PDB file of C-alpha atoms and ligand atoms in Angstrom:
ATOM      1  CA  MET A   1      89.270  93.314  72.482  1.00 59.00           C
ATOM      2  CA  ALA A   2      89.862  89.610  73.237  1.00 71.00           C
ATOM      3  CA  GLU A   3      91.278  88.811  76.437  1.00 78.00           C
ATOM      4  CA  LYS A   4      94.933  87.661  76.239  1.00 86.00           C
ATOM      5  CA  GLN A   5      95.742  84.677  78.487  1.00 90.00           C
ATOM      6  CA  ILE A   6      99.120  84.362  79.826  1.00 94.00           C
ATOM      7  CA  LYS A   7     100.214  81.193  81.350  1.00 95.00           C
ATOM      8  CA  ILE A   8     102.909  81.409  84.153  1.00 96.00           C
ATOM      9  CA  VAL A   9     104.305  78.423  85.887  1.00 95.00           C
ATOM     10  CA  VAL A  10     105.312  78.849  89.555  1.00 95.00           C
ATOM     11  CA  SER A  11     107.889  76.212  90.541  1.00 93.00           C
ATOM     12  CA  GLY A  12     110.466  75.626  93.210  1.00 94.00           C
ATOM     13  CA  PRO A  13     111.498  73.143  95.821  1.00 93.00           C
ATOM     14  CA  TYR A  14     109.233  71.810  98.514  1.00 89.00           C
ATOM     15  CA  ALA A  15     107.966  74.477 100.954  1.00 94.00           C
ATOM     16  CA  ALA A  16     109.542  77.311  98.885  1.00 97.00           C
ATOM     17  CA  GLY A  17     106.167  79.210  99.102  1.00 96.00           C
ATOM     18  CA  LYS A  18     104.626  78.402  95.779  1.00 95.00           C
ATOM     19  CA  THR A  19     101.009  77.890  97.153  1.00 91.00           C
ATOM     20  CA  GLN A  20     101.326  80.991  99.351  1.00 95.00           C
ATOM     21  CA  PHE A  21     102.632  83.087  96.315  1.00 97.00           C
ATOM     22  CA  ILE A  22      99.684  82.143  94.284  1.00 95.00           C
ATOM     23  CA  ASN A  23      97.108  82.549  97.005  1.00 93.00           C
ATOM     24  CA  THR A  24      98.392  85.977  97.883  1.00 95.00           C
ATOM     25  CA  VAL A  25      97.585  87.508  94.418  1.00 94.00           C
ATOM     26  CA  SER A  26      94.881  85.305  93.003  1.00 91.00           C
ATOM     27  CA  GLU A  27      91.532  87.076  92.376  1.00 87.00           C
ATOM     28  CA  ILE A  28      89.695  83.820  92.377  1.00 78.00           C
ATOM     29  CA  GLN A  29      89.601  81.322  95.125  1.00 68.00           C
ATOM     30  CA  THR A  30      92.524  79.253  94.120  1.00 60.00           C
ATOM     31  CA  VAL A  31      91.912  75.581  93.325  1.00 59.00           C
ATOM     32  CA  GLN A  32      94.180  73.681  95.775  1.00 58.00           C
ATOM     33  CA  THR A  33      94.752  70.231  96.291  1.00 60.00           C
ATOM     34  CA  GLU A  34      96.440  69.818  99.514  1.00 58.00           C
ATOM     35  CA  ALA A  35      97.000  66.566 101.381  1.00 62.00           C
ATOM     36  CA  LYS A  36      98.587  65.509 104.637  1.00 64.00           C
ATOM     37  CA  THR A  37     102.353  65.081 104.334  1.00 65.00           C
ATOM     38  CA  THR A  38     103.411  61.583 104.985  1.00 66.00           C
ATOM     39  CA  LYS A  39     107.216  61.677 105.045  1.00 64.00           C
ATOM     40  CA  THR A  40     108.631  62.607 108.378  1.00 63.00           C
ATOM     41  CA  GLY A  41     111.114  65.065 107.214  1.00 63.00           C
ATOM     42  CA  GLU A  42     108.463  66.913 105.309  1.00 65.00           C
ATOM     43  CA  LYS A  43     106.070  66.763 108.228  1.00 58.00           C
ATOM     44  CA  GLU A  44     108.564  68.922 110.215  1.00 59.00           C
ATOM     45  CA  LYS A  45     108.253  71.655 107.705  1.00 63.00           C
ATOM     46  CA  LYS A  46     104.511  71.760 107.249  1.00 62.00           C
ATOM     47  CA  SER A  47     101.516  69.397 107.695  1.00 60.00           C
ATOM     48  CA  HIS A  48      99.908  69.651 104.257  1.00 62.00           C
ATOM     49  CA  THR A  49     101.379  69.636 100.810  1.00 60.00           C
ATOM     50  CA  THR A  50     100.140  70.387  97.277  1.00 56.00           C
ATOM     51  CA  VAL A  51      99.312  67.131  95.509  1.00 55.00           C
ATOM     52  CA  ALA A  52      98.559  68.065  92.000  1.00 57.00           C
ATOM     53  CA  MET A  53      98.797  71.798  91.571  1.00 69.00           C
ATOM     54  CA  ASP A  54      97.692  75.365  92.595  1.00 84.00           C
ATOM     55  CA  PHE A  55      95.871  77.577  90.113  1.00 87.00           C
ATOM     56  CA  GLY A  56      95.412  81.189  90.341  1.00 92.00           C
ATOM     57  CA  LYS A  57      94.124  84.090  88.104  1.00 93.00           C
ATOM     58  CA  ILE A  58      95.010  87.768  88.181  1.00 93.00           C
ATOM     59  CA  LYS A  59      93.845  90.526  85.616  1.00 91.00           C
ATOM     60  CA  ILE A  60      96.668  92.846  84.758  1.00 83.00           C
ATOM     61  CA  ASP A  61      94.626  95.206  82.619  1.00 84.00           C
ATOM     62  CA  ASP A  62      91.623  95.093  80.196  1.00 86.00           C
ATOM     63  CA  GLU A  63      93.586  92.898  77.812  1.00 85.00           C
ATOM     64  CA  HIS A  64      95.769  90.702  79.857  1.00 85.00           C
ATOM     65  CA  VAL A  65      95.005  87.976  82.339  1.00 93.00           C
ATOM     66  CA  LEU A  66      97.750  85.986  84.009  1.00 95.00           C
ATOM     67  CA  TYR A  67      97.048  82.379  84.865  1.00 94.00           C
ATOM     68  CA  LEU A  68      99.330  80.993  87.553  1.00 95.00           C
ATOM     69  CA  PHE A  69     100.012  77.332  87.875  1.00 91.00           C
ATOM     70  CA  GLY A  70     102.037  76.098  90.810  1.00 89.00           C
ATOM     71  CA  THR A  71     103.938  72.837  90.578  1.00 83.00           C
ATOM     72  CA  PRO A  72     104.050  70.384  93.417  1.00 72.00           C
ATOM     73  CA  GLY A  73     107.397  70.209  94.967  1.00 57.00           C
ATOM     74  CA  GLN A  74     107.634  66.591  95.944  1.00 54.00           C
ATOM     75  CA  SER A  75     109.516  64.488  93.357  1.00 58.00           C
ATOM     76  CA  ARG A  76     106.949  61.843  93.143  1.00 58.00           C
ATOM     77  CA  PHE A  77     104.797  64.287  91.206  1.00 58.00           C
ATOM     78  CA  ASP A  78     107.508  65.187  88.692  1.00 65.00           C
ATOM     79  CA  PHE A  79     105.258  64.134  85.847  1.00 72.00           C
ATOM     80  CA  MET A  80     103.056  67.116  86.506  1.00 72.00           C
ATOM     81  CA  TRP A  81     105.912  69.415  85.389  1.00 71.00           C
ATOM     82  CA  ASP A  82     105.434  68.261  81.796  1.00 73.00           C
ATOM     83  CA  ILE A  83     101.711  68.910  81.856  1.00 78.00           C
ATOM     84  CA  LEU A  84     102.121  72.266  83.292  1.00 81.00           C
ATOM     85  CA  GLY A  85     104.983  73.149  81.041  1.00 83.00           C
ATOM     86  CA  LYS A  86     102.799  73.057  77.830  1.00 85.00           C
ATOM     87  CA  GLY A  87     101.815  76.504  76.616  1.00 90.00           C
ATOM     88  CA  MET A  88     103.657  78.384  79.341  1.00 94.00           C
ATOM     89  CA  VAL A  89     105.199  81.781  78.471  1.00 95.00           C
ATOM     90  CA  GLY A  90     107.087  82.438  81.639  1.00 96.00           C
ATOM     91  CA  LEU A  91     108.501  80.804  84.789  1.00 96.00           C
ATOM     92  CA  ILE A  92     108.997  81.876  88.448  1.00 98.00           C
ATOM     93  CA  VAL A  93     111.254  79.713  90.379  1.00 97.00           C
ATOM     94  CA  LEU A  94     110.889  80.280  94.082  1.00 98.00           C
ATOM     95  CA  VAL A  95     113.388  79.392  96.726  1.00 98.00           C
ATOM     96  CA  ASP A  96     113.201  79.384 100.399  1.00 98.00           C
ATOM     97  CA  SER A  97     116.004  81.929 101.056  1.00 98.00           C
ATOM     98  CA  THR A  98     116.477  80.477 104.609  1.00 98.00           C
ATOM     99  CA  ASP A  99     117.006  76.886 103.476  1.00 98.00           C
ATOM    100  CA  PRO A 100     120.219  76.517 101.365  1.00 98.00           C
ATOM    101  CA  ASN A 101     119.757  72.741 101.450  1.00 98.00           C
ATOM    102  CA  THR A 102     117.062  73.224  98.767  1.00 97.00           C
ATOM    103  CA  PHE A 103     119.145  75.355  96.357  1.00 98.00           C
ATOM    104  CA  HIS A 104     120.453  72.345  94.557  1.00 97.00           C
ATOM    105  CA  GLU A 105     116.948  71.160  93.825  1.00 94.00           C
ATOM    106  CA  ALA A 106     116.019  74.741  92.632  1.00 96.00           C
ATOM    107  CA  ARG A 107     118.988  74.431  90.094  1.00 97.00           C
ATOM    108  CA  LYS A 108     117.612  71.158  89.004  1.00 94.00           C
ATOM    109  CA  ILE A 109     114.233  72.684  88.414  1.00 91.00           C
ATOM    110  CA  ILE A 110     115.712  75.545  86.335  1.00 94.00           C
ATOM    111  CA  ASN A 111     117.765  73.009  84.211  1.00 94.00           C
ATOM    112  CA  PHE A 112     114.561  70.969  83.679  1.00 89.00           C
ATOM    113  CA  PHE A 113     112.589  73.817  82.305  1.00 90.00           C
ATOM    114  CA  GLU A 114     115.425  75.354  80.282  1.00 93.00           C
ATOM    115  CA  SER A 115     115.969  72.095  78.450  1.00 92.00           C
ATOM    116  CA  ARG A 116     112.251  71.089  78.039  1.00 88.00           C
ATOM    117  CA  TYR A 117     110.357  74.432  77.995  1.00 90.00           C
ATOM    118  CA  PRO A 118     112.764  77.232  77.467  1.00 93.00           C
ATOM    119  CA  SER A 119     110.982  80.525  78.317  1.00 94.00           C
ATOM    120  CA  PRO A 120     111.767  83.722  80.040  1.00 97.00           C
ATOM    121  CA  PHE A 121     112.152  83.115  83.972  1.00 97.00           C
ATOM    122  CA  VAL A 122     112.989  84.890  87.096  1.00 98.00           C
ATOM    123  CA  VAL A 123     114.052  83.644  90.457  1.00 98.00           C
ATOM    124  CA  GLY A 124     112.152  84.653  93.557  1.00 99.00           C
ATOM    125  CA  CYS A 125     114.228  84.616  96.802  1.00 99.00           C
ATOM    126  CA  ASN A 126     111.334  84.057  99.021  1.00 98.00           C
ATOM    127  CA  LYS A 127     110.917  84.497 102.811  1.00 98.00           C
ATOM    128  CA  GLN A 128     113.055  87.591 102.905  1.00 98.00           C
ATOM    129  CA  ASP A 129     111.046  88.654 106.071  1.00 98.00           C
ATOM    130  CA  LEU A 130     112.719  85.760 107.997  1.00 98.00           C
ATOM    131  CA  LYS A 131     115.945  85.933 110.012  1.00 97.00           C
ATOM    132  CA  GLY A 132     118.801  84.209 108.209  1.00 97.00           C
ATOM    133  CA  ALA A 133     117.481  84.683 104.765  1.00 98.00           C
ATOM    134  CA  TRP A 134     120.206  84.586 102.120  1.00 98.00           C
ATOM    135  CA  ASP A 135     120.732  87.749 100.022  1.00 98.00           C
ATOM    136  CA  PRO A 136     119.484  87.399  96.418  1.00 98.00           C
ATOM    137  CA  LYS A 137     123.055  88.046  95.328  1.00 98.00           C
ATOM    138  CA  ASP A 138     124.417  85.163  97.181  1.00 98.00           C
ATOM    139  CA  ILE A 139     121.589  82.916  95.996  1.00 98.00           C
ATOM    140  CA  ARG A 140     122.552  84.001  92.462  1.00 98.00           C
ATOM    141  CA  THR A 141     126.033  82.592  93.099  1.00 98.00           C
ATOM    142  CA  ALA A 142     124.821  79.490  94.840  1.00 98.00           C
ATOM    143  CA  LEU A 143     122.493  78.733  91.867  1.00 98.00           C
ATOM    144  CA  ASP A 144     125.246  79.668  89.343  1.00 97.00           C
ATOM    145  CA  LEU A 145     122.796  82.022  87.499  1.00 97.00           C
ATOM    146  CA  ASP A 146     123.827  84.085  84.470  1.00 94.00           C
ATOM    147  CA  GLU A 147     124.077  87.882  84.969  1.00 94.00           C
ATOM    148  CA  ASP A 148     121.132  88.549  82.922  1.00 95.00           C
ATOM    149  CA  VAL A 149     118.669  86.485  84.997  1.00 97.00           C
ATOM    150  CA  LYS A 150     116.659  88.425  87.448  1.00 98.00           C
ATOM    151  CA  VAL A 151     117.107  87.229  91.090  1.00 98.00           C
ATOM    152  CA  LEU A 152     114.531  89.054  93.050  1.00 98.00           C
ATOM    153  CA  PRO A 153     113.782  89.496  96.818  1.00 98.00           C
ATOM    154  CA  VAL A 154     110.247  88.378  97.698  1.00 98.00           C
ATOM    155  CA  VAL A 155     107.914  87.793 100.604  1.00 98.00           C
ATOM    156  CA  ALA A 156     105.073  85.605  99.309  1.00 98.00           C
ATOM    157  CA  LEU A 157     102.739  86.724 102.147  1.00 98.00           C
ATOM    158  CA  ASN A 158     102.775  90.214 100.834  1.00 98.00           C
ATOM    159  CA  LYS A 159     100.699  91.119  97.791  1.00 96.00           C
ATOM    160  CA  GLU A 160     102.846  93.960  96.565  1.00 96.00           C
ATOM    161  CA  SER A 161     105.946  91.899  96.739  1.00 98.00           C
ATOM    162  CA  VAL A 162     104.345  89.088  94.736  1.00 97.00           C
ATOM    163  CA  LYS A 163     103.042  91.623  92.173  1.00 95.00           C
ATOM    164  CA  ASN A 164     106.479  93.043  91.793  1.00 96.00           C
ATOM    165  CA  VAL A 165     107.847  89.571  90.927  1.00 97.00           C
ATOM    166  CA  LEU A 166     105.077  89.133  88.357  1.00 96.00           C
ATOM    167  CA  LEU A 167     105.742  92.559  86.701  1.00 94.00           C
ATOM    168  CA  GLU A 168     109.503  91.805  86.520  1.00 97.00           C
ATOM    169  CA  LEU A 169     108.748  88.531  84.781  1.00 97.00           C
ATOM    170  CA  LEU A 170     106.210  90.290  82.363  1.00 94.00           C
ATOM    171  CA  GLU A 171     109.094  92.614  81.458  1.00 94.00           C
ATOM    172  CA  GLU A 172     111.249  89.646  80.543  1.00 95.00           C
ATOM    173  CA  ILE A 173     108.471  88.172  78.498  1.00 94.00           C
ATOM    174  CA  ALA A 174     107.808  91.437  76.693  1.00 91.00           C
ATOM    175  CA  GLU A 175     111.424  91.627  75.698  1.00 88.00           C
ATOM    176  CA  TYR A 176     111.529  87.940  74.561  1.00 77.00           C
ATOM    177  CA  ILE A 177     108.490  88.116  72.217  1.00 68.00           C
TER     178      ILE A 177
HETATM  179  N1  GDP B   1     107.623  84.011 106.895  1.00 93.43           N
HETATM  180  C1  GDP B   1     107.259  83.539 105.611  1.00 93.43           C
HETATM  181  N2  GDP B   1     106.652  82.485 105.434  1.00 93.43           N
HETATM  182  C2  GDP B   1     106.272  82.021 104.214  1.00 93.43           C
HETATM  183  C3  GDP B   1     106.528  82.828 103.104  1.00 93.43           C
HETATM  184  N3  GDP B   1     106.077  82.222 102.037  1.00 93.43           N
HETATM  185  C4  GDP B   1     105.527  81.030 102.501  1.00 93.43           C
HETATM  186  N4  GDP B   1     105.720  80.888 103.748  1.00 93.43           N
HETATM  187  C5  GDP B   1     105.376  79.709 104.559  1.00 93.43           C
HETATM  188  O1  GDP B   1     106.228  78.656 104.217  1.00 93.43           O
HETATM  189  C6  GDP B   1     105.373  77.381 104.257  1.00 93.43           C
HETATM  190  C7  GDP B   1     105.384  76.649 102.916  1.00 93.43           C
HETATM  191  O2  GDP B   1     104.710  77.470 102.021  1.00 93.43           O
HETATM  192  P1  GDP B   1     103.880  76.763 100.794  1.00 93.43           P
HETATM  193  O3  GDP B   1     103.350  77.911  99.998  1.00 93.43           O
HETATM  194  O4  GDP B   1     103.028  75.680 101.338  1.00 93.43           O
HETATM  195  O5  GDP B   1     105.189  76.107 100.012  1.00 93.43           O
HETATM  196  P2  GDP B   1     105.055  75.262  98.720  1.00 93.43           P
HETATM  197  O6  GDP B   1     105.415  73.891  99.030  1.00 93.43           O
HETATM  198  O7  GDP B   1     106.155  75.819  97.708  1.00 93.43           O
HETATM  199  O8  GDP B   1     103.645  75.395  98.088  1.00 93.43           O
HETATM  200  C8  GDP B   1     104.003  77.768 104.775  1.00 93.43           C
HETATM  201  O9  GDP B   1     103.861  77.600 106.170  1.00 93.43           O
HETATM  202  C9  GDP B   1     103.869  79.240 104.333  1.00 93.43           C
HETATM  203  O10 GDP B   1     102.934  79.978 105.190  1.00 93.43           O
HETATM  204  C10 GDP B   1     107.128  84.179 103.305  1.00 93.43           C
HETATM  205  O11 GDP B   1     107.453  84.937 102.378  1.00 93.43           O
HETATM  206  N5  GDP B   1     107.518  84.452 104.562  1.00 93.43           N
HETATM  207 MG1   MG B   2     102.218  73.984  97.621  1.00 93.43          MG
END
């Protein structure tokens, strides 16, 4: 049977963990385009940033292959969102649960995709392993998300945790189709 390719976009604010999330589950060596961060505020968070995109692939079963596309977080690469959005069937919005300053940006990202590329999405509350991480239920409130949106705890460093988010999204996609 022909292989079914499912395009999933992984978005979220800067340093939410998008690159980590894709690297953790990808079966291929992810294509990454990292560059040194230049802005001082960003440098404090990490020394490298994704310039164009991350790309990963994971085989679900004999029929289904997920292709994961990570969006860059910095606003100077906003134009990439449009390119990545084409043909997508699902969206994961990651947030750094320890950094409420970025929640507003996450909400903006959700609004962008909802208006431009409406598709099933879930919110991944990343970095749940860290002290001070907000509870998913509080993040739901902060982002003003509808009851029917899945707001999931995740640790992008952990393969099972990342897989769980992917499966939850696939369930949403299956219901939507
Ligand atoms: N402790 C912890 N650190 C994480 C987790 N996910 C990502 N990170 C770290 O957070 C930083 C930003 O992650 P990155 O994937 O580069 O973020 P991106 O800008 O969204 O691509 C990196 O130093 C990661 O190692 C997590 O679940 N737990
Ligand atoms: Mg990145």
